[in-house]
């Protein structure tokens, strides 16, 4: 079972998310919180696979709570999906910097929401197509020569895998395109995380563009 904690200041939203998630046989909601502090506390108590985190809440916001969760070494297995009604570039960039593995708008369909939880729990990044385009543009615009030097740390195969991750492909898709097994693709991704000092695949996506390995519109 994939264990989820929901953090949102609106009770109706929390109850709605719980109902739509628990319609799936493989997902259960371990707990829900109406604020950032309680959300961090529940995450530490229940150690869920995924946290659905609202950005805009009274007091501490969801980005601050995400940073606290990501900074806790005992919660490194926890993945945060940021939920919001806002899709501004600032929110997107701040969510990724905070360590979020996914970013979804609250009007996402129930089916997409459940699939997002599965994808992130499995270790993949989840950014909607519109969000991915914004990330690519912002990262490409901030590309710098020093970032390009990071590519010198990588083997040719690792560069190929980084490009595939940057294009938003899963381990299975990477394996199919590069004629390697999904397990081997996952191993390469793990090495990329270590060599590039990235926490997760979302940060690898950003690095793929900041280093100039990919440019917006590249496949």
mmCIF file of C-alpha atoms in Angstrom:
data_model
loop_
_atom_site.group_PDB
_atom_site.id
_atom_site.type_symbol
_atom_site.label_atom_id
_atom_site.label_comp_id
_atom_site.label_asym_id
_atom_site.label_seq_id
_atom_site.Cartn_x
_atom_site.Cartn_y
_atom_site.Cartn_z
ATOM 1 C CA UNK A 1 0.000 0.000 0.000
ATOM 2 C CA UNK A 2 1.114 3.546 -0.778
ATOM 3 C CA UNK A 3 0.726 5.639 2.366
ATOM 4 C CA UNK A 4 -0.242 9.304 1.962
ATOM 5 C CA UNK A 5 -0.486 12.325 4.262
ATOM 6 C CA UNK A 6 -2.630 15.255 3.095
ATOM 7 C CA UNK A 7 -1.819 18.816 4.226
ATOM 8 C CA UNK A 8 -4.345 21.517 3.322
ATOM 9 C CA UNK A 9 -6.015 24.243 5.367
ATOM 10 C CA UNK A 10 -9.456 23.527 3.850
ATOM 11 C CA UNK A 11 -11.248 20.591 5.441
ATOM 12 C CA UNK A 12 -13.442 20.064 2.381
ATOM 13 C CA UNK A 13 -10.365 19.722 0.188
ATOM 14 C CA UNK A 14 -8.770 17.231 2.589
ATOM 15 C CA UNK A 15 -11.909 15.114 2.746
ATOM 16 C CA UNK A 16 -12.295 15.206 -1.025
ATOM 17 C CA UNK A 17 -8.695 14.139 -1.593
ATOM 18 C CA UNK A 18 -9.039 11.335 0.935
ATOM 19 C CA UNK A 19 -12.159 9.999 -0.802
ATOM 20 C CA UNK A 20 -10.714 10.073 -4.302
ATOM 21 C CA UNK A 21 -7.374 8.553 -3.250
ATOM 22 C CA UNK A 22 -8.875 5.731 -1.200
ATOM 23 C CA UNK A 23 -11.001 4.615 -4.133
ATOM 24 C CA UNK A 24 -7.782 2.992 -5.300
ATOM 25 C CA UNK A 25 -6.937 -0.410 -3.825
ATOM 26 C CA UNK A 26 -3.235 0.434 -3.549
ATOM 27 C CA UNK A 27 -3.457 3.826 -1.777
ATOM 28 C CA UNK A 28 -4.352 4.651 1.815
ATOM 29 C CA UNK A 29 -4.410 8.008 3.625
ATOM 30 C CA UNK A 30 -2.458 7.704 6.875
ATOM 31 C CA UNK A 31 -3.530 11.118 8.132
ATOM 32 C CA UNK A 32 -4.390 14.686 7.201
ATOM 33 C CA UNK A 33 -3.477 18.077 8.624
ATOM 34 C CA UNK A 34 -4.895 21.569 8.363
ATOM 35 C CA UNK A 35 -1.583 23.416 8.707
ATOM 36 C CA UNK A 36 2.122 23.225 7.973
ATOM 37 C CA UNK A 37 3.301 22.477 11.514
ATOM 38 C CA UNK A 38 0.790 19.674 11.987
ATOM 39 C CA UNK A 39 1.663 18.348 8.533
ATOM 40 C CA UNK A 40 5.351 18.123 9.412
ATOM 41 C CA UNK A 41 4.482 16.412 12.706
ATOM 42 C CA UNK A 42 2.232 13.844 11.001
ATOM 43 C CA UNK A 43 4.865 13.167 8.352
ATOM 44 C CA UNK A 44 7.413 12.408 11.048
ATOM 45 C CA UNK A 45 4.940 10.206 12.907
ATOM 46 C CA UNK A 46 3.519 8.188 10.019
ATOM 47 C CA UNK A 47 6.515 8.201 7.624
ATOM 48 C CA UNK A 48 4.287 8.150 4.513
ATOM 49 C CA UNK A 49 5.462 7.458 0.988
ATOM 50 C CA UNK A 50 3.858 10.647 -0.346
ATOM 51 C CA UNK A 51 2.748 13.972 1.145
ATOM 52 C CA UNK A 52 0.194 16.064 -0.746
ATOM 53 C CA UNK A 53 1.138 19.585 0.338
ATOM 54 C CA UNK A 54 -0.841 22.775 -0.220
ATOM 55 C CA UNK A 55 1.263 25.894 -0.839
ATOM 56 C CA UNK A 56 -0.948 28.685 0.476
ATOM 57 C CA UNK A 57 -1.903 28.174 4.127
ATOM 58 C CA UNK A 58 -2.246 30.541 7.087
ATOM 59 C CA UNK A 59 0.986 30.926 9.029
ATOM 60 C CA UNK A 60 3.798 28.810 7.606
ATOM 61 C CA UNK A 61 3.264 27.951 3.969
ATOM 62 C CA UNK A 62 3.611 24.564 2.310
ATOM 63 C CA UNK A 63 6.978 25.376 0.766
ATOM 64 C CA UNK A 64 8.504 25.998 4.193
ATOM 65 C CA UNK A 65 7.006 22.744 5.481
ATOM 66 C CA UNK A 66 8.379 20.912 2.433
ATOM 67 C CA UNK A 67 11.871 22.263 3.112
ATOM 68 C CA UNK A 68 11.692 21.020 6.700
ATOM 69 C CA UNK A 69 10.585 17.554 5.631
ATOM 70 C CA UNK A 70 13.259 17.327 2.942
ATOM 71 C CA UNK A 71 15.959 18.424 5.395
ATOM 72 C CA UNK A 72 15.202 15.566 7.799
ATOM 73 C CA UNK A 73 17.537 12.625 6.993
ATOM 74 C CA UNK A 74 15.067 10.207 8.576
ATOM 75 C CA UNK A 75 12.445 11.226 6.013
ATOM 76 C CA UNK A 76 14.520 10.840 2.869
ATOM 77 C CA UNK A 77 12.117 8.231 1.526
ATOM 78 C CA UNK A 78 9.205 10.702 1.712
ATOM 79 C CA UNK A 79 8.152 12.358 -1.561
ATOM 80 C CA UNK A 80 6.192 15.621 -1.606
ATOM 81 C CA UNK A 81 3.675 16.591 -4.270
ATOM 82 C CA UNK A 82 2.849 20.281 -4.050
ATOM 83 C CA UNK A 83 -0.809 21.107 -4.674
ATOM 84 C CA UNK A 84 -2.025 24.596 -5.438
ATOM 85 C CA UNK A 85 -4.577 26.636 -7.324
ATOM 86 C CA UNK A 86 -1.711 28.852 -8.472
ATOM 87 C CA UNK A 87 0.668 27.968 -11.303
ATOM 88 C CA UNK A 88 2.992 30.976 -11.355
ATOM 89 C CA UNK A 89 6.629 30.522 -12.340
ATOM 90 C CA UNK A 90 7.717 31.628 -8.862
ATOM 91 C CA UNK A 91 5.702 28.893 -7.151
ATOM 92 C CA UNK A 92 6.998 26.243 -9.523
ATOM 93 C CA UNK A 93 10.646 27.181 -9.084
ATOM 94 C CA UNK A 94 10.316 27.524 -5.311
ATOM 95 C CA UNK A 95 8.584 24.128 -5.042
ATOM 96 C CA UNK A 96 11.429 22.411 -6.881
ATOM 97 C CA UNK A 97 14.062 24.242 -4.843
ATOM 98 C CA UNK A 98 12.239 23.145 -1.698
ATOM 99 C CA UNK A 99 12.647 19.539 -2.800
ATOM 100 C CA UNK A 100 9.165 18.741 -4.126
ATOM 101 C CA UNK A 101 9.042 15.711 -6.405
ATOM 102 C CA UNK A 102 5.827 16.808 -8.072
ATOM 103 C CA UNK A 103 3.685 19.835 -8.732
ATOM 104 C CA UNK A 104 -0.033 19.607 -9.549
ATOM 105 C CA UNK A 105 -2.910 22.025 -9.761
ATOM 106 C CA UNK A 106 -5.930 21.273 -7.591
ATOM 107 C CA UNK A 107 -8.172 20.955 -10.632
ATOM 108 C CA UNK A 108 -6.282 17.815 -11.673
ATOM 109 C CA UNK A 109 -8.647 14.934 -12.457
ATOM 110 C CA UNK A 110 -9.089 12.180 -9.834
ATOM 111 C CA UNK A 111 -7.491 9.611 -12.133
ATOM 112 C CA UNK A 112 -4.489 11.848 -12.739
ATOM 113 C CA UNK A 113 -4.153 12.570 -9.019
ATOM 114 C CA UNK A 114 -4.051 8.875 -8.136
ATOM 115 C CA UNK A 115 -1.576 8.173 -10.921
ATOM 116 C CA UNK A 116 0.585 11.069 -9.731
ATOM 117 C CA UNK A 117 0.790 9.510 -6.273
ATOM 118 C CA UNK A 118 1.834 6.187 -7.797
ATOM 119 C CA UNK A 119 4.462 7.780 -10.034
ATOM 120 C CA UNK A 120 6.062 9.798 -7.245
ATOM 121 C CA UNK A 121 5.908 6.925 -4.748
ATOM 122 C CA UNK A 122 7.794 4.848 -7.314
ATOM 123 C CA UNK A 123 10.634 7.354 -7.367
ATOM 124 C CA UNK A 124 9.826 9.295 -10.539
ATOM 125 C CA UNK A 125 9.310 13.041 -10.768
ATOM 126 C CA UNK A 126 5.874 14.314 -11.677
ATOM 127 C CA UNK A 127 5.374 17.641 -13.402
ATOM 128 C CA UNK A 128 2.379 18.396 -15.563
ATOM 129 C CA UNK A 129 3.270 19.257 -19.190
ATOM 130 C CA UNK A 130 2.537 22.952 -18.637
ATOM 131 C CA UNK A 131 4.697 22.978 -15.515
ATOM 132 C CA UNK A 132 7.517 21.129 -17.294
ATOM 133 C CA UNK A 133 7.591 23.750 -20.047
ATOM 134 C CA UNK A 134 7.913 26.529 -17.478
ATOM 135 C CA UNK A 135 10.699 24.678 -15.670
ATOM 136 C CA UNK A 136 12.583 24.139 -18.921
ATOM 137 C CA UNK A 137 12.338 27.795 -19.937
ATOM 138 C CA UNK A 138 13.418 29.066 -16.519
ATOM 139 C CA UNK A 139 16.291 26.584 -16.211
ATOM 140 C CA UNK A 140 17.532 27.234 -19.741
ATOM 141 C CA UNK A 141 17.409 30.976 -19.114
ATOM 142 C CA UNK A 142 19.575 30.535 -16.011
ATOM 143 C CA UNK A 143 22.086 28.207 -17.716
ATOM 144 C CA UNK A 144 25.624 29.170 -16.761
ATOM 145 C CA UNK A 145 29.136 27.989 -17.735
ATOM 146 C CA UNK A 146 29.827 26.665 -14.227
ATOM 147 C CA UNK A 147 26.796 24.381 -14.438
ATOM 148 C CA UNK A 148 28.037 22.940 -17.722
ATOM 149 C CA UNK A 149 31.187 21.754 -15.924
ATOM 150 C CA UNK A 150 29.019 19.272 -14.010
ATOM 151 C CA UNK A 151 28.714 17.256 -17.206
ATOM 152 C CA UNK A 152 32.438 16.498 -17.036
ATOM 153 C CA UNK A 153 31.676 14.256 -14.050
ATOM 154 C CA UNK A 154 29.445 12.019 -16.138
ATOM 155 C CA UNK A 155 30.081 9.123 -18.482
ATOM 156 C CA UNK A 156 28.584 9.195 -21.964
ATOM 157 C CA UNK A 157 25.851 6.781 -20.851
ATOM 158 C CA UNK A 158 25.055 8.913 -17.810
ATOM 159 C CA UNK A 159 24.664 11.961 -20.048
ATOM 160 C CA UNK A 160 22.242 10.002 -22.201
ATOM 161 C CA UNK A 161 20.231 8.991 -19.148
ATOM 162 C CA UNK A 162 20.238 12.566 -17.800
ATOM 163 C CA UNK A 163 18.854 13.781 -21.122
ATOM 164 C CA UNK A 164 16.070 11.195 -20.920
ATOM 165 C CA UNK A 165 15.255 12.197 -17.337
ATOM 166 C CA UNK A 166 15.247 15.825 -18.443
ATOM 167 C CA UNK A 167 12.685 14.929 -21.084
ATOM 168 C CA UNK A 168 10.445 13.593 -18.300
ATOM 169 C CA UNK A 169 10.733 9.899 -19.111
ATOM 170 C CA UNK A 170 10.307 7.100 -16.575
ATOM 171 C CA UNK A 171 12.847 4.354 -15.950
ATOM 172 C CA UNK A 172 10.859 1.968 -18.124
ATOM 173 C CA UNK A 173 10.756 4.485 -20.974
ATOM 174 C CA UNK A 174 14.471 5.228 -20.592
ATOM 175 C CA UNK A 175 15.241 1.508 -20.694
ATOM 176 C CA UNK A 176 13.214 1.057 -23.866
ATOM 177 C CA UNK A 177 14.865 3.992 -25.643
ATOM 178 C CA UNK A 178 18.421 3.140 -24.586
ATOM 179 C CA UNK A 179 18.027 -0.657 -24.852
ATOM 180 C CA UNK A 180 18.735 -1.287 -21.185
ATOM 181 C CA UNK A 181 16.562 -2.748 -18.437
ATOM 182 C CA UNK A 182 14.459 -0.483 -16.185
ATOM 183 C CA UNK A 183 16.594 -1.677 -13.250
ATOM 184 C CA UNK A 184 19.758 -0.561 -15.044
ATOM 185 C CA UNK A 185 18.124 2.778 -15.844
ATOM 186 C CA UNK A 186 17.272 3.192 -12.161
ATOM 187 C CA UNK A 187 20.905 2.432 -11.246
ATOM 188 C CA UNK A 188 22.135 5.118 -13.642
ATOM 189 C CA UNK A 189 19.652 7.614 -12.204
ATOM 190 C CA UNK A 190 20.926 6.813 -8.707
ATOM 191 C CA UNK A 191 24.489 7.509 -9.825
ATOM 192 C CA UNK A 192 23.396 10.787 -11.389
ATOM 193 C CA UNK A 193 21.790 11.881 -8.138
ATOM 194 C CA UNK A 194 25.031 11.184 -6.283
ATOM 195 C CA UNK A 195 27.415 12.714 -8.820
ATOM 196 C CA UNK A 196 25.363 15.860 -9.356
ATOM 197 C CA UNK A 197 24.342 16.333 -5.725
ATOM 198 C CA UNK A 198 20.654 16.269 -6.626
ATOM 199 C CA UNK A 199 17.980 15.072 -4.234
ATOM 200 C CA UNK A 200 15.523 13.700 -6.762
ATOM 201 C CA UNK A 201 14.504 13.517 -10.397
ATOM 202 C CA UNK A 202 12.868 16.946 -10.377
ATOM 203 C CA UNK A 203 16.240 18.490 -9.641
ATOM 204 C CA UNK A 204 17.826 16.364 -12.373
ATOM 205 C CA UNK A 205 15.302 17.810 -14.837
ATOM 206 C CA UNK A 206 16.411 21.324 -13.888
ATOM 207 C CA UNK A 207 20.099 20.401 -14.142
ATOM 208 C CA UNK A 208 19.601 18.892 -17.599
ATOM 209 C CA UNK A 209 18.646 22.371 -18.804
ATOM 210 C CA UNK A 210 20.892 24.466 -16.568
ATOM 211 C CA UNK A 211 23.940 22.578 -17.846
ATOM 212 C CA UNK A 212 22.860 23.137 -21.440
ATOM 213 C CA UNK A 213 22.572 19.399 -22.086
ATOM 214 C CA UNK A 214 19.003 20.023 -23.230
ATOM 215 C CA UNK A 215 17.292 23.113 -24.573
ATOM 216 C CA UNK A 216 13.540 23.830 -24.629
ATOM 217 C CA UNK A 217 11.984 21.932 -27.500
ATOM 218 C CA UNK A 218 14.712 19.252 -27.532
ATOM 219 C CA UNK A 219 13.666 15.597 -27.411
#
